[in-house]
Coordinates of C-alpha atoms in Angstrom, one line a residue:
L1 CA -0.2 0.0 0.0
F2 CA 2.8 2.4 0.8
T3 CA 5.4 1.2 -1.8
P4 CA 6.7 2.6 -3.9
F5 CA 6.7 5.7 -1.4
P6 CA 5.1 8.6 -2.7
E7 CA 6.6 12.1 -2.9
L8 CA 6.4 13.8 0.7
P9 CA 5.3 17.6 1.0
S10 CA 7.7 19.7 3.0
L11 CA 7.2 18.8 6.5
S12 CA 6.7 21.0 9.4
D13 CA 9.5 22.7 11.5
L14 CA 9.7 20.2 14.5
Q15 CA 11.4 23.0 16.5
N16 CA 8.8 25.3 16.0
L17 CA 5.3 24.1 17.6
Q18 CA 3.6 27.3 17.9
G19 CA 0.0 26.9 16.9
K20 CA -3.5 28.6 16.5
R21 CA -6.8 27.4 16.3
K22 CA -9.5 29.0 13.9
T23 CA -13.1 27.8 14.5
F24 CA -15.9 27.7 11.8
Y25 CA -19.5 26.5 11.8
I26 CA -21.3 24.9 8.8
K27 CA -24.3 27.2 7.7
A28 CA -27.5 25.4 9.1
G29 CA -28.9 25.3 5.4
L30 CA -25.6 23.8 4.3
Q31 CA -25.7 21.3 6.9
K32 CA -29.1 20.2 6.3
K33 CA -28.1 19.6 2.5
L34 CA -25.0 17.6 3.6
D35 CA -27.1 15.7 5.9
A36 CA -29.6 14.5 3.7
Y37 CA -26.9 13.7 0.9
L38 CA -25.0 11.5 3.6
D39 CA -28.2 9.6 4.4
S40 CA -29.2 9.2 0.8
R41 CA -25.7 8.0 0.1
R42 CA -25.1 6.1 3.0
L43 CA -21.8 7.7 3.7
S44 CA -20.3 8.9 6.8
Y45 CA -19.0 12.4 8.0
H46 CA -15.6 11.0 8.2
T47 CA -15.4 9.5 4.7
F48 CA -17.1 12.9 3.5
F49 CA -14.4 15.2 5.1
T50 CA -11.5 13.0 4.1
C51 CA -12.6 12.8 0.4
L52 CA -13.2 16.7 0.7
Y53 CA -9.7 17.5 1.9
L54 CA -8.2 15.2 -0.6
L55 CA -10.0 17.0 -3.3
Y56 CA -8.8 20.4 -2.0
E57 CA -5.0 19.2 -2.0
Y58 CA -5.6 18.3 -5.6
K59 CA -7.5 21.2 -6.8
K60 CA -5.1 23.6 -4.9
F61 CA -1.9 22.3 -5.3
G62 CA -2.2 19.3 -7.8
R63 CA -1.1 16.5 -5.3
E64 CA -2.5 13.5 -6.9
D65 CA -1.0 11.0 -4.2
V66 CA -1.4 12.2 -0.7
I67 CA -0.9 10.4 2.7
I68 CA -2.8 12.0 5.6
G69 CA -3.0 10.8 9.4
I70 CA -6.2 9.5 11.0
P71 CA -6.3 9.4 14.5
L72 CA -8.2 6.6 15.9
L73 CA -9.9 5.8 19.5
G74 CA -8.0 2.4 19.7
R75 CA -10.8 1.2 21.9
S76 CA -12.5 -1.5 20.2
G77 CA -14.0 -3.6 23.0
S78 CA -16.4 -3.0 26.0
R79 CA -13.4 -3.9 28.3
E80 CA -11.0 -1.4 26.8
R81 CA -13.8 1.5 26.9
Q82 CA -13.9 1.2 30.5
V83 CA -10.0 1.6 31.2
V84 CA -8.5 4.9 31.9
G85 CA -5.7 6.0 29.7
T86 CA -4.8 6.6 26.1
F87 CA -5.2 4.0 23.5
T88 CA -5.1 6.5 20.5
N89 CA -3.1 5.2 17.5
T90 CA -2.6 7.6 14.3
M91 CA -3.4 5.6 11.1
P92 CA -1.6 6.9 7.7
Y93 CA -4.2 6.6 5.0
R94 CA -3.1 6.9 1.3
Y95 CA -5.0 7.9 -1.6
G96 CA -4.4 8.6 -5.3
I97 CA -6.4 10.8 -7.3
D98 CA -8.3 9.7 -10.3
K99 CA -9.4 13.1 -12.1
Y100 CA -11.8 11.2 -14.4
Q101 CA -13.8 9.9 -11.5
T102 CA -17.2 11.1 -10.4
V103 CA -17.4 12.9 -7.0
Y104 CA -19.5 9.8 -5.9
E105 CA -17.2 7.2 -7.2
M106 CA -14.4 9.0 -5.5
L107 CA -16.5 9.2 -2.2
A108 CA -17.2 5.4 -2.8
A109 CA -13.4 4.6 -3.2
V110 CA -12.5 6.7 -0.1
S111 CA -15.1 4.8 2.1
S112 CA -13.8 1.4 0.8
G113 CA -10.1 2.4 1.5
L114 CA -10.9 3.9 5.0
K115 CA -12.6 0.5 5.9
Q116 CA -9.7 -1.6 4.6
S117 CA -7.4 0.6 6.5
F118 CA -9.4 0.3 9.6
A119 CA -9.0 -3.4 9.6
N120 CA -5.3 -2.8 10.3
Q121 CA -5.7 0.1 12.6
K122 CA -3.9 -1.5 15.7
Y123 CA -0.9 -2.2 13.6
P124 CA 1.7 0.4 15.6
Y125 CA 2.5 3.4 13.3
N126 CA 6.2 3.6 14.6
I127 CA 6.9 -0.1 13.5
L128 CA 5.4 0.9 10.0
Y129 CA 7.6 4.0 10.3
E130 CA 10.8 1.6 10.6
E131 CA 9.8 -0.8 8.2
L132 CA 9.3 1.8 5.4
A133 CA 12.6 3.4 6.2
V134 CA 10.9 7.0 6.3
R135 CA 13.8 8.8 7.8
A136 CA 16.2 7.0 5.5
K137 CA 13.9 9.0 2.5
G138 CA 14.7 12.3 4.3
A139 CA 11.5 12.7 6.0
E140 CA 10.3 13.2 9.7
R141 CA 7.1 11.6 9.5
M142 CA 4.8 10.0 6.6
Y143 CA 2.2 12.8 6.6
D144 CA 1.9 16.3 8.0
T145 CA -2.0 16.8 8.1
C146 CA -4.3 14.9 10.3
I147 CA -8.0 14.6 9.9
N148 CA -10.0 14.1 13.3
Y149 CA -13.5 13.4 13.6
Y150 CA -15.5 13.7 16.9
N151 CA -19.0 12.1 17.0
T152 CA -20.7 11.9 20.5
V153 CA -23.7 13.0 22.8
L154 CA -22.1 15.4 25.4
P155 CA -23.6 15.2 28.7
K156 CA -25.7 18.3 29.6
A157 CA -26.0 17.6 33.6
L158 CA -23.7 16.1 36.2
D159 CA -25.6 15.1 39.4
G160 CA -28.4 17.2 38.3
C161 CA -26.3 20.2 37.9
P162 CA -26.2 21.8 34.2
I163 CA -22.8 21.8 32.7
E164 CA -21.1 23.1 29.6
N165 CA -18.5 21.1 27.7
T166 CA -15.5 23.2 26.3
E167 CA -12.1 21.9 25.0
F168 CA -9.1 24.2 25.6
Y169 CA -6.4 24.3 23.0
N170 CA -2.8 24.5 24.1
S171 CA -1.3 26.6 21.4
E172 CA 1.4 23.8 20.3
Q173 CA 0.8 22.0 17.3
E174 CA 2.7 18.9 16.5
Y175 CA 1.5 18.8 12.8
A176 CA 1.3 21.6 10.2
L177 CA -2.4 21.2 10.1
Q178 CA -5.1 19.2 12.1
L179 CA -8.8 19.4 10.8
I180 CA -11.1 18.5 13.6
I181 CA -14.8 17.8 12.7
R182 CA -17.0 18.0 15.6
H183 CA -20.3 16.3 14.9
W184 CA -21.8 17.0 18.3
Q185 CA -25.4 16.1 18.7
G186 CA -27.9 19.2 18.8
R187 CA -25.0 21.6 17.8
A188 CA -24.1 23.1 14.6
L189 CA -21.3 21.1 12.6
Q190 CA -18.0 22.8 14.1
L191 CA -14.7 22.7 11.9
D192 CA -11.6 23.3 14.2
F193 CA -8.4 24.1 12.1
D194 CA -5.4 23.8 14.3
Y195 CA -2.2 25.0 12.4
Q196 CA 1.6 25.9 13.1
I197 CA 2.0 29.6 12.6
S198 CA 5.2 29.1 11.0
R199 CA 3.3 27.3 8.0
Y200 CA 0.0 29.0 7.7
S201 CA -1.3 32.5 8.1
D202 CA -5.1 33.4 9.6
S203 CA -5.9 34.5 5.9
Q204 CA -4.6 31.2 4.4
I205 CA -6.6 29.2 6.8
K206 CA -9.9 31.6 6.1
D207 CA -9.1 30.8 2.5
L208 CA -8.7 27.1 3.1
Y209 CA -12.0 26.9 5.0
R210 CA -14.0 29.1 2.1
Q211 CA -12.6 26.8 -0.7
M212 CA -13.5 23.8 1.0
T213 CA -17.1 25.0 1.6
V214 CA -17.2 25.6 -2.2
L215 CA -16.0 22.1 -2.9
L216 CA -18.6 20.9 -0.3
E217 CA -21.6 22.8 -2.1
Q218 CA -20.6 21.2 -5.3
M219 CA -20.0 17.8 -3.9
V220 CA -23.6 17.5 -2.3
S221 CA -25.3 19.0 -5.3
S222 CA -23.4 17.6 -8.2
D223 CA -21.8 14.4 -7.3
F224 CA -22.2 13.1 -10.9
K225 CA -19.4 15.8 -11.9
K226 CA -15.9 14.5 -12.4
V227 CA -13.0 15.4 -10.2
R228 CA -11.5 17.6 -13.2
E229 CA -14.6 19.5 -13.3
L230 CA -14.6 20.8 -9.7
V231 CA -13.5 24.4 -8.9
L232 CA -12.3 26.3 -5.9
L233 CA -13.8 29.7 -6.7
E234 CA -17.3 30.9 -6.2
E235 CA -19.0 32.3 -9.5
E236 CA -18.1 35.9 -8.8
E237 CA -14.5 35.0 -8.0
Q238 CA -14.3 33.1 -11.2
K239 CA -15.6 36.1 -13.4
H240 CA -13.3 38.4 -11.4
V241 CA -10.1 36.2 -12.0
L242 CA -11.0 34.9 -15.4
Y243 CA -12.3 37.8 -17.1
E244 CA -11.5 40.9 -15.1
Y245 CA -7.8 40.1 -14.7
N246 CA -7.4 38.9 -18.1
S247 CA -9.1 42.0 -19.8
T248 CA -6.8 43.2 -22.6
Q249 CA -9.1 46.0 -24.0
Q250 CA -7.1 49.1 -24.5
E251 CA -8.0 52.6 -25.7
Y252 CA -5.9 53.7 -28.8
P253 CA -5.7 56.8 -31.0
R254 CA -8.1 56.4 -33.7
D255 CA -6.5 58.8 -35.8
K256 CA -3.2 57.1 -36.1
T257 CA -1.9 54.0 -37.6
W258 CA -0.2 51.0 -36.0
L259 CA 2.9 52.0 -37.7
A260 CA 2.7 55.5 -36.6
L261 CA 2.3 54.6 -33.0
F262 CA 5.4 52.0 -33.3
E263 CA 7.4 54.7 -34.8
E264 CA 6.8 57.1 -31.7
N265 CA 7.5 54.2 -29.3
T266 CA 11.0 54.0 -31.3
K267 CA 11.6 57.7 -30.6
N268 CA 10.3 57.9 -27.1
Y269 CA 11.7 54.7 -25.9
P270 CA 14.6 53.3 -28.1
R271 CA 16.1 51.2 -25.7
R272 CA 13.0 49.4 -24.2
P273 CA 12.1 45.7 -25.1
A274 CA 9.9 45.4 -28.2
V275 CA 10.1 41.8 -28.4
S276 CA 11.6 39.0 -26.7
K277 CA 12.1 35.3 -26.7
G278 CA 14.3 33.7 -24.0
S279 CA 17.4 35.3 -23.6
Q280 CA 17.1 37.3 -26.9
V281 CA 15.7 40.7 -26.7
L282 CA 15.1 43.2 -29.8
T283 CA 14.7 47.2 -28.5
Y284 CA 12.7 49.5 -30.2

């Protein structure tokens, strides 16, 4: 599954773990559409957001072969669930993009791939790391992005007293980026982006969320589209980038010929480049 080894992205600076968290909430209307879509296709939130991030990586950076980390609870039995302590293991998950697949075909492939990986989730990451000789390939780890899905019912009272559940972020970030999907019962769908400030700026995280939302809208409304047909820009942004930025219309004097205008440039800017090809340049 991991050989031949894919090209790794530039990994995070292990000496600089300072991080930040940005939190976003999916709008009620969009969450309702997402819920209906996942119910109709019998897909999980975890599968959907894993696929969504893989699509973002492909559309934004052209990465066709990506490994991400999937933190797992590690408590497969009732006895383990009653034991105090940490059982968490991070599972590396690899996916190769096929741009000619439809969105639904990709979602189905990710779902199948995750299930196969879950069957081997107890295999220790550190042993896999050593067997694949990751460090010898010039990398500190196999992935630099984690996707973590929380789905639970939070208690609202303790011994009859109302309580509120709050998680505090410690501002230290081991991975360059961790996306946490909080699917709490009775709450708006919450997305937390934990990121190293040496790798991401606030504006980049805002753009990441906005562009993932654009992809999400397309996925739930047009899953028959092929991966290569998806876009990261909203309609107004597309018009601005494709047409306004590329507008080449220019007003010219209507009483002069093209040759007369060229002669004027020759007199006024004799040493400016008129035509260039590679290192060859012809001045006016």
